[in-house]
């Protein structure tokens, strides 16, 4: 990962999620990257999709809470 290239990482994670749709790790990373890109609705979506696979994942719950707060729906 080139963590300074958020757009490139976001595109790479899209491929990873297509290849491994049940891996919550990629949804957590994608939610985080979308947050860095200030796409808070997209960050919320990614967290919610990951939570469908693992509803108790603390990292995804945190990203969801942050996104909700930043879009004013906390």
PDB file of N, CA, C and O in Angstrom, residues 17 21 24 27-28 30-32 40-57 59-65 67-68 71 73:
ATOM      1  N   UNK A  17     -12.052  -6.330  -2.650  1.00  0.00           N
ATOM      2  CA  UNK A  17     -13.402  -6.653  -2.169  1.00  0.00           C
ATOM      3  C   UNK A  17     -14.153  -7.516  -3.175  1.00  0.00           C
ATOM      4  O   UNK A  17     -14.933  -8.377  -2.789  1.00  0.00           O
ATOM      5  N   UNK A  21     -15.017 -11.103  -1.113  1.00  0.00           N
ATOM      6  CA  UNK A  21     -16.161 -10.339  -0.594  1.00  0.00           C
ATOM      7  C   UNK A  21     -16.496 -10.607   0.870  1.00  0.00           C
ATOM      8  O   UNK A  21     -17.205  -9.813   1.484  1.00  0.00           O
ATOM      9  N   UNK A  24     -13.726  -8.913   5.956  1.00  0.00           N
ATOM     10  CA  UNK A  24     -14.066  -7.614   6.540  1.00  0.00           C
ATOM     11  C   UNK A  24     -12.856  -6.688   6.609  1.00  0.00           C
ATOM     12  O   UNK A  24     -13.012  -5.465   6.690  1.00  0.00           O
ATOM     13  N   UNK A  27     -13.031  -4.143   3.903  1.00  0.00           N
ATOM     14  CA  UNK A  27     -14.081  -3.153   4.130  1.00  0.00           C
ATOM     15  C   UNK A  27     -13.655  -2.141   5.187  1.00  0.00           C
ATOM     16  O   UNK A  27     -13.958  -0.947   5.065  1.00  0.00           O
ATOM     17  N   UNK A  28     -12.946  -2.597   6.189  1.00  0.00           N
ATOM     18  CA  UNK A  28     -12.442  -1.680   7.207  1.00  0.00           C
ATOM     19  C   UNK A  28     -11.416  -0.714   6.599  1.00  0.00           C
ATOM     20  O   UNK A  28     -11.482   0.493   6.838  1.00  0.00           O
ATOM     21  N   UNK A  30     -11.188   0.104   3.475  1.00  0.00           N
ATOM     22  CA  UNK A  30     -11.898   0.956   2.526  1.00  0.00           C
ATOM     23  C   UNK A  30     -12.663   2.063   3.243  1.00  0.00           C
ATOM     24  O   UNK A  30     -12.669   3.217   2.805  1.00  0.00           O
ATOM     25  N   UNK A  31     -13.283   1.739   4.359  1.00  0.00           N
ATOM     26  CA  UNK A  31     -13.987   2.754   5.134  1.00  0.00           C
ATOM     27  C   UNK A  31     -13.010   3.816   5.636  1.00  0.00           C
ATOM     28  O   UNK A  31     -13.294   5.018   5.575  1.00  0.00           O
ATOM     29  N   UNK A  32     -11.865   3.381   6.100  1.00  0.00           N
ATOM     30  CA  UNK A  32     -10.844   4.312   6.575  1.00  0.00           C
ATOM     31  C   UNK A  32     -10.353   5.221   5.453  1.00  0.00           C
ATOM     32  O   UNK A  32     -10.253   6.441   5.621  1.00  0.00           O
ATOM     33  N   UNK A  40     -17.616  10.705   3.421  1.00  0.00           N
ATOM     34  CA  UNK A  40     -18.135  10.105   4.643  1.00  0.00           C
ATOM     35  C   UNK A  40     -19.327   9.186   4.396  1.00  0.00           C
ATOM     36  O   UNK A  40     -19.492   8.188   5.098  1.00  0.00           O
ATOM     37  N   UNK A  41     -20.136   9.482   3.393  1.00  0.00           N
ATOM     38  CA  UNK A  41     -21.244   8.582   3.038  1.00  0.00           C
ATOM     39  C   UNK A  41     -20.686   7.248   2.538  1.00  0.00           C
ATOM     40  O   UNK A  41     -21.202   6.186   2.872  1.00  0.00           O
ATOM     41  N   UNK A  42     -19.627   7.312   1.734  1.00  0.00           N
ATOM     42  CA  UNK A  42     -18.993   6.092   1.235  1.00  0.00           C
ATOM     43  C   UNK A  42     -18.335   5.323   2.382  1.00  0.00           C
ATOM     44  O   UNK A  42     -18.381   4.085   2.418  1.00  0.00           O
ATOM     45  N   UNK A  43     -17.743   6.034   3.328  1.00  0.00           N
ATOM     46  CA  UNK A  43     -17.131   5.382   4.493  1.00  0.00           C
ATOM     47  C   UNK A  43     -18.193   4.650   5.303  1.00  0.00           C
ATOM     48  O   UNK A  43     -17.982   3.513   5.749  1.00  0.00           O
ATOM     49  N   UNK A  44     -19.349   5.275   5.465  1.00  0.00           N
ATOM     50  CA  UNK A  44     -20.458   4.645   6.172  1.00  0.00           C
ATOM     51  C   UNK A  44     -20.949   3.407   5.432  1.00  0.00           C
ATOM     52  O   UNK A  44     -21.172   2.356   6.032  1.00  0.00           O
ATOM     53  N   UNK A  45     -21.062   3.512   4.122  1.00  0.00           N
ATOM     54  CA  UNK A  45     -21.503   2.369   3.308  1.00  0.00           C
ATOM     55  C   UNK A  45     -20.541   1.193   3.464  1.00  0.00           C
ATOM     56  O   UNK A  45     -20.973   0.058   3.680  1.00  0.00           O
ATOM     57  N   UNK A  46     -19.251   1.455   3.362  1.00  0.00           N
ATOM     58  CA  UNK A  46     -18.253   0.382   3.465  1.00  0.00           C
ATOM     59  C   UNK A  46     -18.312  -0.287   4.838  1.00  0.00           C
ATOM     60  O   UNK A  46     -18.237  -1.507   4.949  1.00  0.00           O
ATOM     61  N   UNK A  47     -18.456   0.521   5.880  1.00  0.00           N
ATOM     62  CA  UNK A  47     -18.556  -0.045   7.226  1.00  0.00           C
ATOM     63  C   UNK A  47     -19.804  -0.912   7.350  1.00  0.00           C
ATOM     64  O   UNK A  47     -19.748  -2.018   7.907  1.00  0.00           O
ATOM     65  N   UNK A  48     -20.922  -0.437   6.822  1.00  0.00           N
ATOM     66  CA  UNK A  48     -22.165  -1.209   6.898  1.00  0.00           C
ATOM     67  C   UNK A  48     -22.083  -2.523   6.134  1.00  0.00           C
ATOM     68  O   UNK A  48     -22.581  -3.552   6.600  1.00  0.00           O
ATOM     69  N   UNK A  49     -21.447  -2.514   4.971  1.00  0.00           N
ATOM     70  CA  UNK A  49     -21.305  -3.752   4.194  1.00  0.00           C
ATOM     71  C   UNK A  49     -20.436  -4.751   4.958  1.00  0.00           C
ATOM     72  O   UNK A  49     -20.762  -5.934   5.052  1.00  0.00           O
ATOM     73  N   UNK A  50     -19.352  -4.280   5.545  1.00  0.00           N
ATOM     74  CA  UNK A  50     -18.504  -5.158   6.342  1.00  0.00           C
ATOM     75  C   UNK A  50     -19.220  -5.701   7.568  1.00  0.00           C
ATOM     76  O   UNK A  50     -19.049  -6.866   7.941  1.00  0.00           O
ATOM     77  N   UNK A  51     -20.061  -4.872   8.177  1.00  0.00           N
ATOM     78  CA  UNK A  51     -20.797  -5.298   9.362  1.00  0.00           C
ATOM     79  C   UNK A  51     -21.857  -6.346   9.040  1.00  0.00           C
ATOM     80  O   UNK A  51     -22.282  -7.086   9.926  1.00  0.00           O
ATOM     81  N   UNK A  52     -22.267  -6.448   7.794  1.00  0.00           N
ATOM     82  CA  UNK A  52     -23.191  -7.514   7.406  1.00  0.00           C
ATOM     83  C   UNK A  52     -22.516  -8.872   7.552  1.00  0.00           C
ATOM     84  O   UNK A  52     -23.170  -9.857   7.879  1.00  0.00           O
ATOM     85  N   UNK A  53     -21.218  -8.925   7.316  1.00  0.00           N
ATOM     86  CA  UNK A  53     -20.463 -10.168   7.463  1.00  0.00           C
ATOM     87  C   UNK A  53     -20.084 -10.424   8.916  1.00  0.00           C
ATOM     88  O   UNK A  53     -20.175 -11.551   9.402  1.00  0.00           O
ATOM     89  N   UNK A  54     -19.656  -9.385   9.609  1.00  0.00           N
ATOM     90  CA  UNK A  54     -19.228  -9.514  11.007  1.00  0.00           C
ATOM     91  C   UNK A  54     -19.830  -8.375  11.827  1.00  0.00           C
ATOM     92  O   UNK A  54     -19.217  -7.316  11.980  1.00  0.00           O
ATOM     93  N   UNK A  55     -21.060  -8.560  12.339  1.00  0.00           N
ATOM     94  CA  UNK A  55     -21.772  -7.473  13.012  1.00  0.00           C
ATOM     95  C   UNK A  55     -21.116  -6.974  14.305  1.00  0.00           C
ATOM     96  O   UNK A  55     -21.449  -5.897  14.780  1.00  0.00           O
ATOM     97  N   UNK A  56     -20.194  -7.721  14.862  1.00  0.00           N
ATOM     98  CA  UNK A  56     -19.553  -7.323  16.113  1.00  0.00           C
ATOM     99  C   UNK A  56     -18.114  -6.844  15.941  1.00  0.00           C
ATOM    100  O   UNK A  56     -17.386  -6.729  16.926  1.00  0.00           O
ATOM    101  N   UNK A  57     -17.724  -6.573  14.722  1.00  0.00           N
ATOM    102  CA  UNK A  57     -16.358  -6.129  14.464  1.00  0.00           C
ATOM    103  C   UNK A  57     -16.168  -4.714  15.008  1.00  0.00           C
ATOM    104  O   UNK A  57     -16.779  -3.763  14.527  1.00  0.00           O
ATOM    105  N   UNK A  59     -13.664  -2.607  14.918  1.00  0.00           N
ATOM    106  CA  UNK A  59     -13.062  -1.627  14.014  1.00  0.00           C
ATOM    107  C   UNK A  59     -14.116  -1.046  13.075  1.00  0.00           C
ATOM    108  O   UNK A  59     -14.194   0.171  12.889  1.00  0.00           O
ATOM    109  N   UNK A  60     -14.953  -1.914  12.498  1.00  0.00           N
ATOM    110  CA  UNK A  60     -16.009  -1.442  11.610  1.00  0.00           C
ATOM    111  C   UNK A  60     -17.054  -0.618  12.358  1.00  0.00           C
ATOM    112  O   UNK A  60     -17.551   0.387  11.835  1.00  0.00           O
ATOM    113  N   UNK A  61     -17.374  -1.019  13.583  1.00  0.00           N
ATOM    114  CA  UNK A  61     -18.322  -0.236  14.390  1.00  0.00           C
ATOM    115  C   UNK A  61     -17.767   1.159  14.671  1.00  0.00           C
ATOM    116  O   UNK A  61     -18.497   2.157  14.643  1.00  0.00           O
ATOM    117  N   UNK A  62     -16.473   1.231  14.922  1.00  0.00           N
ATOM    118  CA  UNK A  62     -15.839   2.528  15.158  1.00  0.00           C
ATOM    119  C   UNK A  62     -15.903   3.393  13.900  1.00  0.00           C
ATOM    120  O   UNK A  62     -16.281   4.567  13.972  1.00  0.00           O
ATOM    121  N   UNK A  63     -15.541   2.830  12.749  1.00  0.00           N
ATOM    122  CA  UNK A  63     -15.575   3.601  11.495  1.00  0.00           C
ATOM    123  C   UNK A  63     -16.992   4.055  11.177  1.00  0.00           C
ATOM    124  O   UNK A  63     -17.206   5.159  10.671  1.00  0.00           O
ATOM    125  N   UNK A  64     -17.973   3.215  11.495  1.00  0.00           N
ATOM    126  CA  UNK A  64     -19.364   3.595  11.279  1.00  0.00           C
ATOM    127  C   UNK A  64     -19.736   4.778  12.172  1.00  0.00           C
ATOM    128  O   UNK A  64     -20.352   5.745  11.716  1.00  0.00           O
ATOM    129  N   UNK A  65     -19.350   4.718  13.431  1.00  0.00           N
ATOM    130  CA  UNK A  65     -19.654   5.803  14.362  1.00  0.00           C
ATOM    131  C   UNK A  65     -19.000   7.112  13.930  1.00  0.00           C
ATOM    132  O   UNK A  65     -19.624   8.178  13.984  1.00  0.00           O
ATOM    133  N   UNK A  67     -18.085   7.970  10.850  1.00  0.00           N
ATOM    134  CA  UNK A  67     -18.743   8.460   9.639  1.00  0.00           C
ATOM    135  C   UNK A  67     -20.088   9.091   9.980  1.00  0.00           C
ATOM    136  O   UNK A  67     -20.425  10.171   9.463  1.00  0.00           O
ATOM    137  N   UNK A  68     -20.854   8.455  10.848  1.00  0.00           N
ATOM    138  CA  UNK A  68     -22.153   9.011  11.238  1.00  0.00           C
ATOM    139  C   UNK A  68     -21.983  10.377  11.892  1.00  0.00           C
ATOM    140  O   UNK A  68     -22.748  11.311  11.631  1.00  0.00           O
ATOM    141  N   UNK A  71     -21.067  13.074   9.230  1.00  0.00           N
ATOM    142  CA  UNK A  71     -22.148  13.490   8.327  1.00  0.00           C
ATOM    143  C   UNK A  71     -23.337  14.039   9.116  1.00  0.00           C
ATOM    144  O   UNK A  71     -24.371  14.362   8.538  1.00  0.00           O
ATOM    145  N   UNK A  73     -25.164  12.566  11.633  1.00  0.00           N
ATOM    146  CA  UNK A  73     -26.247  11.648  11.992  1.00  0.00           C
ATOM    147  C   UNK A  73     -25.864  10.782  13.183  1.00  0.00           C
ATOM    148  O   UNK A  73     -26.209   9.616  13.242  1.00  0.00           O
TER     149      UNK A  73
END
